One Martini backbone bead per residue (centre of mass of N, CA, C, O) as a GRO file, in nm:
protein
  460
    1MET     BB    1   9.465   4.621   9.724
    2THR     BB    2   9.283   4.862   9.824
    3ALA     BB    3   8.973   4.998   9.824
    4VAL     BB    4   9.034   5.288   9.736
    5PRO     BB    5   9.201   5.238   9.477
    6ILE     BB    6   8.978   5.078   9.335
    7ILE     BB    7   8.770   5.301   9.324
    8MET     BB    8   8.952   5.506   9.173
    9ALA     BB    9   9.005   5.334   8.923
   10LEU     BB   10   8.710   5.309   8.835
   11ILE     BB   11   8.656   5.610   8.809
   12ALA     BB   12   8.886   5.675   8.607
   13SER     BB   13   8.763   5.469   8.377
   14ALA     BB   14   8.531   5.639   8.358
   15ALA     BB   15   8.310   5.824   8.212
   16PRO     BB   16   8.226   6.126   8.199
   17ALA     BB   17   7.983   6.308   8.310
   18LYS     BB   18   7.737   6.506   8.155
   19ALA     BB   19   7.596   6.548   8.417
   20ALA     BB   20   7.535   6.697   8.688
   21PRO     BB   21   7.535   6.642   9.000
   22GLN     BB   22   7.336   6.595   9.250
   23ASP     BB   23   7.214   6.725   9.509
   24LEU     BB   24   7.194   6.700   9.836
   25GLN     BB   25   6.948   6.559  10.071
   26LEU     BB   26   6.897   6.683  10.371
   27PRO     BB   27   6.788   6.723  10.659
   28ALA     BB   28   6.625   6.934  10.834
   29VAL     BB   29   6.735   7.210  11.031
   30GLU     BB   30   6.694   7.286  11.368
   31ARG     BB   31   6.708   7.594  11.546
   32ARG     BB   32   6.820   7.635  11.893
   33VAL     BB   33   6.809   7.840  12.193
   34THR     BB   34   6.868   7.834  12.501
   35PRO     BB   35   6.850   8.022  12.786
   36ALA     BB   36   7.173   7.951  12.834
   37GLY     BB   37   7.301   7.933  12.513
   38LEU     BB   38   7.243   7.667  12.371
   39THR     BB   39   7.303   7.521  12.072
   40VAL     BB   40   7.048   7.356  11.869
   41LEU     BB   41   7.086   7.089  11.625
   42SER     BB   42   6.820   6.936  11.439
   43ALA     BB   43   6.779   6.602  11.257
   44PRO     BB   44   6.564   6.413  11.120
   45ARG     BB   45   6.636   6.046  11.083
   46GLY     BB   46   6.605   5.763  10.895
   47PRO     BB   47   6.487   5.444  10.999
   48LEU     BB   48   6.663   5.409  11.227
   49PRO     BB   49   6.673   5.363  11.592
   50LEU     BB   50   6.888   5.618  11.585
   51VAL     BB   51   7.121   5.843  11.767
   52SER     BB   52   7.322   6.130  11.708
   53VAL     BB   53   7.559   6.301  11.925
   54ARG     BB   54   7.709   6.642  11.923
   55LEU     BB   55   7.942   6.809  12.127
   56VAL     BB   56   8.060   7.143  12.074
   57ILE     BB   57   8.357   7.301  12.202
   58ARG     BB   58   8.517   7.617  12.191
   59ALA     BB   59   8.809   7.443  12.321
   60GLY     BB   60   9.092   7.421  12.203
   61SER     BB   61   9.441   7.403  12.181
   62SER     BB   62   9.465   7.714  12.103
   63LEU     BB   63   9.380   7.777  12.427
   64ASP     BB   64   9.629   7.711  12.553
   65PRO     BB   65   9.828   7.784  12.789
   66ALA     BB   66  10.119   7.880  12.871
   67GLY     BB   67  10.271   7.572  12.973
   68LYS     BB   68   9.972   7.407  12.893
   69GLU     BB   69  10.013   7.213  12.675
   70GLY     BB   70   9.721   6.997  12.639
   71ILE     BB   71   9.474   7.067  12.835
   72ALA     BB   72   9.228   7.024  12.655
   73ASP     BB   73   9.271   6.725  12.595
   74PHE     BB   74   9.292   6.635  12.892
   75THR     BB   75   9.009   6.722  12.968
   76ALA     BB   76   8.856   6.541  12.772
   77ARG     BB   77   8.960   6.271  12.889
   78LEU     BB   78   8.837   6.338  13.196
   79LEU     BB   79   8.526   6.368  13.172
   80ARG     BB   80   8.465   6.034  13.193
   81ARG     BB   81   8.614   6.003  13.501
   82GLY     BB   82   8.383   6.158  13.650
   83THR     BB   83   8.118   6.257  13.863
   84LYS     BB   84   7.916   6.355  14.115
   85LYS     BB   85   7.735   6.069  14.053
   86LEU     BB   86   7.965   5.934  13.860
   87LYS     BB   87   8.170   5.705  13.801
   88ALA     BB   88   8.353   5.577  13.558
   89GLU     BB   89   8.218   5.295  13.562
   90ALA     BB   90   7.924   5.404  13.546
   91VAL     BB   91   7.947   5.533  13.273
   92ASP     BB   92   8.018   5.280  13.113
   93GLU     BB   93   7.766   5.115  13.196
   94ALA     BB   94   7.546   5.306  13.087
   95VAL     BB   95   7.634   5.284  12.792
   96GLU     BB   96   7.648   4.968  12.754
   97PHE     BB   97   7.358   4.882  12.846
   98VAL     BB   98   7.220   5.035  12.575
   99GLY     BB   99   7.426   5.034  12.324
  100ALA     BB  100   7.624   5.260  12.332
  101THR     BB  101   7.837   5.537  12.235
  102LEU     BB  102   8.160   5.694  12.342
  103GLY     BB  103   8.328   6.010  12.265
  104LEU     BB  104   8.643   6.191  12.304
  105GLY     BB  105   8.789   6.519  12.210
  106CYS     BB  106   9.060   6.710  12.036
  107SER     BB  107   9.136   7.005  11.875
  108GLU     BB  108   9.239   7.308  11.783
  109ASP     BB  109   8.915   7.423  11.782
  110ALA     BB  110   8.794   7.167  11.958
  111MET     BB  111   8.565   7.012  12.168
  112TYR     BB  112   8.428   6.670  12.212
  113VAL     BB  113   8.108   6.490  12.221
  114ALA     BB  114   8.022   6.150  12.127
  115MET     BB  115   7.696   5.993  12.045
  116THR     BB  116   7.536   5.667  12.021
  117THR     BB  117   7.181   5.577  12.030
  118PRO     BB  118   6.913   5.449  12.110
  119ALA     BB  119   6.621   5.613  12.090
  120GLU     BB  120   6.491   5.514  12.371
  121HIS     BB  121   6.775   5.643  12.524
  122LEU     BB  122   6.822   5.949  12.482
  123ALA     BB  123   6.751   6.098  12.747
  124GLU     BB  124   6.957   5.945  12.934
  125MET     BB  125   7.214   6.012  12.757
  126LEU     BB  126   7.198   6.319  12.787
  127LYS     BB  127   7.251   6.314  13.092
  128VAL     BB  128   7.531   6.196  13.074
  129MET     BB  129   7.659   6.411  12.896
  130ALA     BB  130   7.599   6.652  13.082
  131ALA     BB  131   7.762   6.551  13.326
  132LEU     BB  132   8.043   6.561  13.196
  133VAL     BB  133   8.038   6.887  13.140
  134ARG     BB  134   7.918   7.001  13.418
  135GLU     BB  135   8.043   6.764  13.657
  136PRO     BB  136   8.340   6.716  13.682
  137THR     BB  137   8.603   6.580  13.910
  138PHE     BB  138   8.893   6.492  13.863
  139PRO     BB  139   9.048   6.257  13.976
  140GLU     BB  140   9.359   6.199  14.084
  141ASP     BB  141   9.396   5.905  13.974
  142GLU     BB  142   9.305   5.978  13.682
  143VAL     BB  143   9.520   6.187  13.624
  144ALA     BB  144   9.763   6.000  13.656
  145SER     BB  145   9.680   5.793  13.442
  146ALA     BB  146   9.659   5.988  13.201
  147ARG     BB  147   9.948   6.090  13.210
  148THR     BB  148  10.081   5.818  13.146
  149ARG     BB  149   9.946   5.775  12.867
  150VAL     BB  150  10.045   6.032  12.725
  151LEU     BB  151  10.349   5.984  12.764
  152ALA     BB  152  10.351   5.722  12.604
  153HIS     BB  153  10.256   5.844  12.340
  154LEU     BB  154  10.491   6.044  12.306
  155ALA     BB  155  10.710   5.826  12.302
  156ASN     BB  156  10.608   5.680  12.046
  157GLU     BB  157  10.642   5.925  11.854
  158GLN     BB  158  10.956   5.930  11.872
  159ASP     BB  159  10.961   5.629  11.721
  160ASP     BB  160  10.783   5.765  11.488
  161PRO     BB  161  10.862   5.905  11.196
  162SER     BB  162  10.587   6.013  11.102
  163ALA     BB  163  10.498   6.156  11.364
  164LEU     BB  164  10.754   6.331  11.384
  165ALA     BB  165  10.715   6.482  11.118
  166ASP     BB  166  10.444   6.611  11.189
  167ARG     BB  167  10.541   6.761  11.439
  168ALA     BB  168  10.765   6.925  11.301
  169PHE     BB  169  10.592   7.062  11.094
  170ASN     BB  170  10.402   7.215  11.286
  171ARG     BB  171  10.616   7.374  11.437
  172VAL     BB  172  10.738   7.523  11.184
  173ALA     BB  173  10.485   7.615  11.006
  174TRP     BB  174  10.346   7.788  11.256
  175GLY     BB  175  10.538   7.882  11.465
  176ASP     BB  176  10.382   8.114  11.693
  177HIS     BB  177  10.132   7.973  11.671
  178PRO     BB  178   9.890   7.793  11.845
  179TYR     BB  179   9.910   7.543  11.632
  180ALA     BB  180  10.209   7.430  11.678
  181HIS     BB  181  10.102   7.251  11.887
  182SER     BB  182  10.006   6.973  12.009
  183PRO     BB  183   9.721   6.864  12.157
  184LEU     BB  184   9.892   6.684  12.363
  185GLY     BB  185  10.160   6.824  12.384
  186THR     BB  186  10.419   6.794  12.619
  187VAL     BB  187  10.618   6.651  12.836
  188LYS     BB  188  10.646   6.892  13.023
  189SER     BB  189  10.347   6.976  13.046
  190VAL     BB  190  10.221   6.704  13.135
  191LYS     BB  191  10.387   6.668  13.398
  192GLY     BB  192  10.241   6.949  13.517
  193PHE     BB  193   9.972   6.844  13.558
  194THR     BB  194   9.673   6.930  13.733
  195ARG     BB  195   9.372   6.941  13.873
  196GLU     BB  196   9.359   7.252  13.877
  197ASP     BB  197   9.393   7.291  13.573
  198LEU     BB  198   9.127   7.156  13.493
  199VAL     BB  199   8.931   7.326  13.654
  200ARG     BB  200   9.010   7.595  13.522
  201PHE     BB  201   8.957   7.530  13.224
  202HIS     BB  202   8.663   7.451  13.257
  203ALA     BB  203   8.562   7.722  13.379
  204GLU     BB  204   8.678   7.912  13.135
  205ARG     BB  205   8.585   7.717  12.856
  206VAL     BB  206   8.319   7.571  12.966
  207GLY     BB  207   7.997   7.611  12.797
  208PRO     BB  208   7.696   7.689  12.646
  209GLN     BB  209   7.788   7.961  12.479
  210VAL     BB  210   8.034   7.759  12.337
  211SER     BB  211   7.802   7.559  12.225
  212GLN     BB  212   7.704   7.258  12.033
  213LEU     BB  213   7.408   7.065  11.964
  214VAL     BB  214   7.393   6.763  11.779
  215VAL     BB  215   7.098   6.603  11.625
  216VAL     BB  216   7.068   6.269  11.473
  217GLY     BB  217   6.754   6.107  11.389
  218GLN     BB  218   6.520   5.930  11.580
  219PHE     BB  219   6.268   6.181  11.647
  220GLU     BB  220   6.088   6.399  11.842
  221GLN     BB  221   6.099   6.726  11.886
  222ALA     BB  222   5.954   6.764  12.158
  223SER     BB  223   6.112   6.544  12.307
  224LEU     BB  224   6.390   6.662  12.265
  225ASP     BB  225   6.353   6.935  12.401
  226ALA     BB  226   6.290   6.813  12.679
  227ALA     BB  227   6.556   6.652  12.711
  228VAL     BB  228   6.752   6.890  12.691
  229ASP     BB  229   6.637   7.053  12.929
  230ALA     BB  230   6.680   6.830  13.144
  231ALA     BB  231   6.998   6.810  13.100
  232PHE     BB  232   7.088   7.142  13.030
  233GLY     BB  233   6.927   7.365  13.194
  234GLY     BB  234   7.156   7.400  13.442
  235TRP     BB  235   7.368   7.511  13.230
  236ARG     BB  236   7.531   7.840  13.318
  237ASP     BB  237   7.820   7.840  13.299
  238GLY     BB  238   8.087   8.006  13.184
  239PRO     BB  239   8.150   8.142  12.900
  240THR     BB  240   8.027   8.404  12.672
  241ASP     BB  241   8.285   8.370  12.487
  242VAL     BB  242   8.525   8.353  12.227
  243SER     BB  243   8.844   8.323  12.179
  244ALA     BB  244   9.042   8.441  11.947
  245VAL     BB  245   9.218   8.326  11.686
  246PRO     BB  246   9.479   8.407  11.532
  247ALA     BB  247   9.581   8.488  11.245
  248PHE     BB  248   9.735   8.348  10.964
  249GLU     BB  249  10.000   8.494  10.766
  250GLY     BB  250  10.182   8.225  10.701
  251LEU     BB  251  10.519   8.108  10.618
  252PRO     BB  252  10.786   8.130  10.836
  253ALA     BB  253  10.968   7.874  10.689
  254ALA     BB  254  11.052   7.968  10.431
  255GLY     BB  255  11.339   7.825  10.288
  256ARG     BB  256  11.354   7.558  10.460
  257VAL     BB  257  11.555   7.292  10.619
  258VAL     BB  258  11.434   7.023  10.824
  259ILE     BB  259  11.624   6.797  11.031
  260VAL     BB  260  11.554   6.492  11.186
  261ASP     BB  261  11.752   6.298  11.379
  262LYS     BB  262  11.781   5.939  11.271
  263PRO     BB  263  12.045   5.730  11.252
  264ASP     BB  264  11.879   5.439  11.221
  265GLN     BB  265  11.767   5.524  10.949
  266THR     BB  266  11.684   5.415  10.602
  267GLN     BB  267  11.463   5.627  10.601
  268ALA     BB  268  11.259   5.904  10.476
  269GLN     BB  269  11.077   6.159  10.587
  270ILE     BB  270  10.847   6.376  10.393
  271ARG     BB  271  10.799   6.741  10.381
  272VAL     BB  272  10.614   6.970  10.171
  273ALA     BB  273  10.564   7.328  10.195
  274GLY     BB  274  10.293   7.573  10.182
  275PRO     BB  275  10.056   7.770  10.122
  276GLY     BB  276   9.722   7.827  10.237
  277MET     BB  277   9.403   7.774  10.409
  278ARG     BB  278   9.119   7.810  10.540
  279ARG     BB  279   8.840   7.690  10.642
  280GLY     BB  280   8.614   7.777  10.385
  281HIS     BB  281   8.738   7.900  10.163
  282PRO     BB  282   8.667   8.014   9.847
  283ASP     BB  283   8.908   7.812   9.727
  284ALA     BB  284   8.851   7.516   9.825
  285ILE     BB  285   8.719   7.363   9.587
  286ALA     BB  286   8.928   7.415   9.365
  287ALA     BB  287   9.166   7.301   9.533
  288THR     BB  288   9.057   7.013   9.559
  289VAL     BB  289   9.052   6.943   9.261
  290MET     BB  290   9.343   7.008   9.194
  291ASN     BB  291   9.471   6.814   9.411
  292THR     BB  292   9.355   6.547   9.309
  293ALA     BB  293   9.528   6.559   9.047
  294LEU     BB  294   9.807   6.591   9.188
  295GLY     BB  295   9.782   6.424   9.517
  296GLY     BB  296   9.474   6.302   9.618
  297GLY     BB  297   9.528   6.034   9.441
  298PHE     BB  298   9.599   5.734   9.276
  299THR     BB  299   9.589   5.905   8.978
  300SER     BB  300   9.799   6.103   9.025
  301ARG     BB  301  10.083   6.265   8.952
  302LEU     BB  302  10.258   6.193   9.194
  303MET     BB  303  10.205   5.893   9.184
  304SER     BB  304  10.307   5.847   8.897
  305GLU     BB  305  10.601   5.974   8.922
  306ILE     BB  306  10.698   5.840   9.204
  307ARG     BB  307  10.584   5.543   9.195
  308VAL     BB  308  10.534   5.426   8.908
  309LYS     BB  309  10.791   5.530   8.742
  310ARG     BB  310  11.023   5.522   9.001
  311GLY     BB  311  10.988   5.372   9.283
  312LEU     BB  312  11.024   5.563   9.561
  313THR     BB  313  10.732   5.467   9.664
  314TYR     BB  314  10.414   5.375   9.803
  315GLY     BB  315  10.354   5.686   9.900
  316VAL     BB  316  10.168   5.986   9.800
  317TYR     BB  317  10.071   6.317   9.927
  318SER     BB  318   9.828   6.583   9.893
  319GLY     BB  319   9.728   6.895  10.076
  320PHE     BB  320   9.481   7.089  10.247
  321GLY     BB  321   9.527   7.227  10.571
  322GLY     BB  322   9.242   7.340  10.751
  323LEU     BB  323   9.160   7.596  10.971
  324LYS     BB  324   9.021   7.866  11.116
  325ALA     BB  325   9.303   8.058  11.073
  326GLY     BB  326   9.435   7.838  10.870
  327GLY     BB  327   9.699   7.707  10.636
  328HIS     BB  328   9.826   7.433  10.429
  329PHE     BB  329  10.048   7.297  10.201
  330GLU     BB  330  10.108   6.933  10.139
  331VAL     BB  331  10.373   6.699  10.108
  332SER     BB  332  10.368   6.334  10.150
  333SER     BB  333  10.646   6.106  10.234
  334PHE     BB  334  10.868   5.822  10.142
  335THR     BB  335  11.216   5.695  10.155
  336LYS     BB  336  11.511   5.639  10.079
  337THR     BB  337  11.780   5.810  10.161
  338GLU     BB  338  11.919   5.810   9.865
  339THR     BB  339  11.615   5.927   9.737
  340ALA     BB  340  11.519   6.198   9.864
  341ARG     BB  341  11.603   6.415   9.657
  342GLU     BB  342  11.450   6.303   9.418
  343LEU     BB  343  11.168   6.329   9.536
  344VAL     BB  344  11.173   6.632   9.585
  345ASP     BB  345  11.230   6.716   9.290
  346VAL     BB  346  10.978   6.590   9.164
  347ALA     BB  347  10.770   6.739   9.330
  348LEU     BB  348  10.857   7.028   9.247
  349ALA     BB  349  10.817   6.985   8.943
  350GLU     BB  350  10.508   6.928   8.962
  351LEU     BB  351  10.430   7.196   9.086
  352THR     BB  352  10.538   7.367   8.854
  353ARG     BB  353  10.367   7.245   8.627
  354ALA     BB  354  10.092   7.311   8.753
  355ARG     BB  355  10.135   7.619   8.775
  356ASP     BB  356  10.217   7.672   8.460
  357LYS     BB  357  10.000   7.443   8.300
  358GLY     BB  358   9.818   7.274   8.455
  359PHE     BB  359   9.533   7.085   8.334
  360THR     BB  360   9.363   6.844   8.204
  361PRO     BB  361   9.047   6.756   8.130
  362LYS     BB  362   9.079   6.463   8.229
  363GLU     BB  363   9.190   6.514   8.511
  364LEU     BB  364   8.947   6.686   8.612
  365ALA     BB  365   8.722   6.485   8.556
  366THR     BB  366   8.828   6.267   8.749
  367ALA     BB  367   8.823   6.441   9.004
  368ARG     BB  368   8.522   6.517   9.002
  369THR     BB  369   8.407   6.228   9.002
  370TYR     BB  370   8.534   6.135   9.262
  371LEU     BB  371   8.424   6.351   9.459
  372ALA     BB  372   8.118   6.320   9.389
  373GLY     BB  373   8.107   6.007   9.453
  374LEU     BB  374   8.224   6.008   9.754
  375TYR     BB  375   8.058   6.204   9.933
  376PRO     BB  376   7.799   6.033  10.006
  377LEU     BB  377   7.965   5.816  10.173
  378ARG     BB  378   8.018   6.039  10.412
  379LEU     BB  379   7.670   6.041  10.468
  380GLU     BB  380   7.533   5.762  10.582
  381THR     BB  381   7.542   5.848  10.875
  382ASN     BB  382   7.449   6.010  11.153
  383ASP     BB  383   7.733   6.087  11.246
  384ALA     BB  384   7.824   6.221  10.980
  385VAL     BB  385   7.605   6.436  10.975
  386ALA     BB  386   7.670   6.564  11.248
  387SER     BB  387   7.960   6.642  11.175
  388SER     BB  388   7.886   6.830  10.939
  389ILE     BB  389   7.710   7.029  11.095
  390ALA     BB  390   7.930   7.110  11.297
  391ASP     BB  391   8.131   7.226  11.087
  392VAL     BB  392   7.952   7.444  10.970
  393GLU     BB  393   7.933   7.597  11.239
  394LEU     BB  394   8.235   7.629  11.325
  395TYR     BB  395   8.335   7.738  11.012
  396GLY     BB  396   8.125   7.893  10.842
  397LEU     BB  397   8.022   7.745  10.554
  398GLY     BB  398   7.724   7.723  10.523
  399ALA     BB  399   7.412   7.587  10.475
  400ASP     BB  400   7.500   7.472  10.161
  401TRP     BB  401   7.759   7.300  10.164
  402VAL     BB  402   7.659   7.007  10.134
  403GLN     BB  403   7.441   7.026   9.911
  404ARG     BB  404   7.657   7.193   9.696
  405TYR     BB  405   7.925   7.041   9.659
  406ARG     BB  406   7.895   6.889   9.386
  407SER     BB  407   7.831   7.137   9.203
  408ARG     BB  408   8.094   7.287   9.270
  409VAL     BB  409   8.282   7.076   9.161
  410ALA     BB  410   8.161   7.069   8.867
  411ALA     BB  411   8.245   7.389   8.818
  412VAL     BB  412   8.541   7.313   8.792
  413ASP     BB  413   8.772   7.439   8.585
  414GLY     BB  414   9.064   7.505   8.434
  415LYS     BB  415   9.079   7.800   8.526
  416ALA     BB  416   9.035   7.754   8.832
  417ALA     BB  417   9.267   7.552   8.878
  418ALA     BB  418   9.496   7.737   8.775
  419ALA     BB  419   9.456   7.967   8.979
  420VAL     BB  420   9.523   7.802   9.242
  421ALA     BB  421   9.797   7.704   9.152
  422ARG     BB  422   9.928   7.989   9.127
  423LYS     BB  423   9.861   8.083   9.423
  424TYR     BB  424   9.991   7.814   9.597
  425LEU     BB  425  10.214   7.694   9.422
  426LEU     BB  426  10.503   7.815   9.509
  427ALA     BB  427  10.457   8.111   9.637
  428THR     BB  428  10.696   8.007   9.797
  429GLU     BB  429  10.939   7.893   9.950
  430PRO     BB  430  10.987   7.596  10.060
  431LEU     BB  431  10.919   7.360  10.304
  432VAL     BB  432  11.149   7.118  10.448
  433VAL     BB  433  11.081   6.799  10.602
  434LEU     BB  434  11.290   6.566  10.786
  435VAL     BB  435  11.333   6.211  10.867
  436GLY     BB  436  11.668   6.101  10.959
  437LYS     BB  437  11.984   6.078  10.831
  438ALA     BB  438  12.170   6.359  10.854
  439SER     BB  439  12.454   6.285  10.729
  440GLU     BB  440  12.297   6.238  10.442
  441LEU     BB  441  12.077   6.463  10.407
  442LYS     BB  442  12.229   6.731  10.417
  443PRO     BB  443  12.396   6.713  10.147
  444ALA     BB  444  12.143   6.645   9.964
  445MET     BB  445  11.992   6.943  10.036
  446LYS     BB  446  12.154   7.121   9.882
  447GLY     BB  447  11.990   7.428   9.767
  448LEU     BB  448  11.691   7.445   9.920
  449GLY     BB  449  11.813   7.581  10.185
  450ARG     BB  450  11.813   7.637  10.504
  451ILE     BB  451  11.984   7.431  10.731
  452GLU     BB  452  11.836   7.223  10.994
  453VAL     BB  453  11.928   7.044  11.291
  454LEU     BB  454  11.752   6.801  11.484
  455LYS     BB  455  11.656   6.655  11.754
  456ALA     BB  456  11.411   6.456  11.861
  457SER     BB  457  11.396   6.595  12.152
  458GLU     BB  458  11.325   6.891  12.018
  459VAL     BB  459  11.043   6.773  11.941
  460GLU     BB  460  10.733   6.924  12.083
   0.00000   0.00000   0.00000
C-alpha cells in the first residue's frame, strides 16, 4: 500500500472535525513592475537560507502556430542550451557549482523557468536565469539533439497505452481548440523544426511584459530589487500583450466512442469524459469536494464499486482538468479487455447515481477533511509556495485563493455538492476513449454512441 492511500485511509477513519480548519497564513507578497514591464512578486520566507524563483512566461503550447505544434515546448527545452556568453556546459556548471537546481518546461498556458538556490547566490543565479530567457542562441547541434530526444519521447508514447489514451483523449475532447495537441507536438511538426522557428517564436512570444517573476525565500527586499534590476533591467524586447486563447465552448465529441487499436493488448485503457470548467471557475471548490467523494480518493465511490467490490482494476480516478480557457471532467482507468464494457457501465451508473441522488453527509465530511488536511502539505517548500503564487497570477484565482482554500472547502455542504453534480456529471452524452484490441472492444461498446476506430499512428 502506497503512502497516499494510507494517509487517505487514516483521514477517512477519523471523526469529522467540529471546527472549520484554520486559514493558511502565507508570507505577504509584494508586487512590483519594473520599468520594462516585468511583474515581480516577492515573498520573504524563512528560516532556511534558500530562495525559489519561478519565471512564468505566458507563451504556452496553445500559442503554437499551425504546423509548428510543439514549438513552445521545444523553445523552453533549448533555452538552457547556450546563451551569448555561456555555452550549455557553462550553464550547467554555474548552477551545479553553487548547489542550485534549474528546470524549464511548458504547459498549454505558459512556459516557465524554475530555480532554487542558496540565498547567498541569489543575485548571480538571477543573472543566469535572465541570460537564458534574454539571449538564448539555439545552437544548431543542440537543436538537432533536442529534436532526436523529443522524437524518441513521442515514439515511446506510441508504445505506452496509458500515454496513448491520454493523447487520444486530448485530441478528441478538445476538438479544434488550440489545447487539442500535446505540448510536445507531433512527429511531423517536430521533424520540421528549425533554428529559425525557435528564434522567431522567442522574438514574438517571450518578453518582460508577458512574464511574471516569483521569488520566495530568505532575502532582503532592497537587495532583491537591486538584483532583479541588475539581471533583468535590460530585457526590453518581446510582445507587449498576450494573445488570448479562444474560450472553449463545450465537448465537441459528446456521444462518441473512440477506440485506438492496439491489437497486441490484453488490457484496455479507458477514459470517460464530460463537460468541465476553466481553472478557477466559481464552481471549482464545490466540484473538487464532490469529485473527491466520487472518484478523487482511495475511499471514493468509484474506487469502492470498481476496484474493491468487483476487482475490475487496480486503480480508477476521476477529476476536473481545468486550463485557462476551459476544461473537462474525466474518469480514467484500465481493465482486462473482456471486462472493459462492465467497467464503463459501472462508472456511468455511479455518475448517474451521484447526479441524481447526491452524496451522504459522511462521504462529504470525509472528502472535506481529506482536502483540508492535505492542502498544507502541498505548501511546505519555497518552491511550492512560489508555484502557488504563480498560478494565482496566471489564472486570476484571486489574492485570497490559497489563504481561504480550506475554509471554502469546509463550507461545501450537501446542497452545493449536489448542485455541481447535476450541472456537470453526464450533462451531455459522454465521450468514451479506449486503447486496446479494437476487434473485441468495438462490439462490446455497442449502444454507447457512434464508434470510431483509429490506428495508433493516427493519434498525433
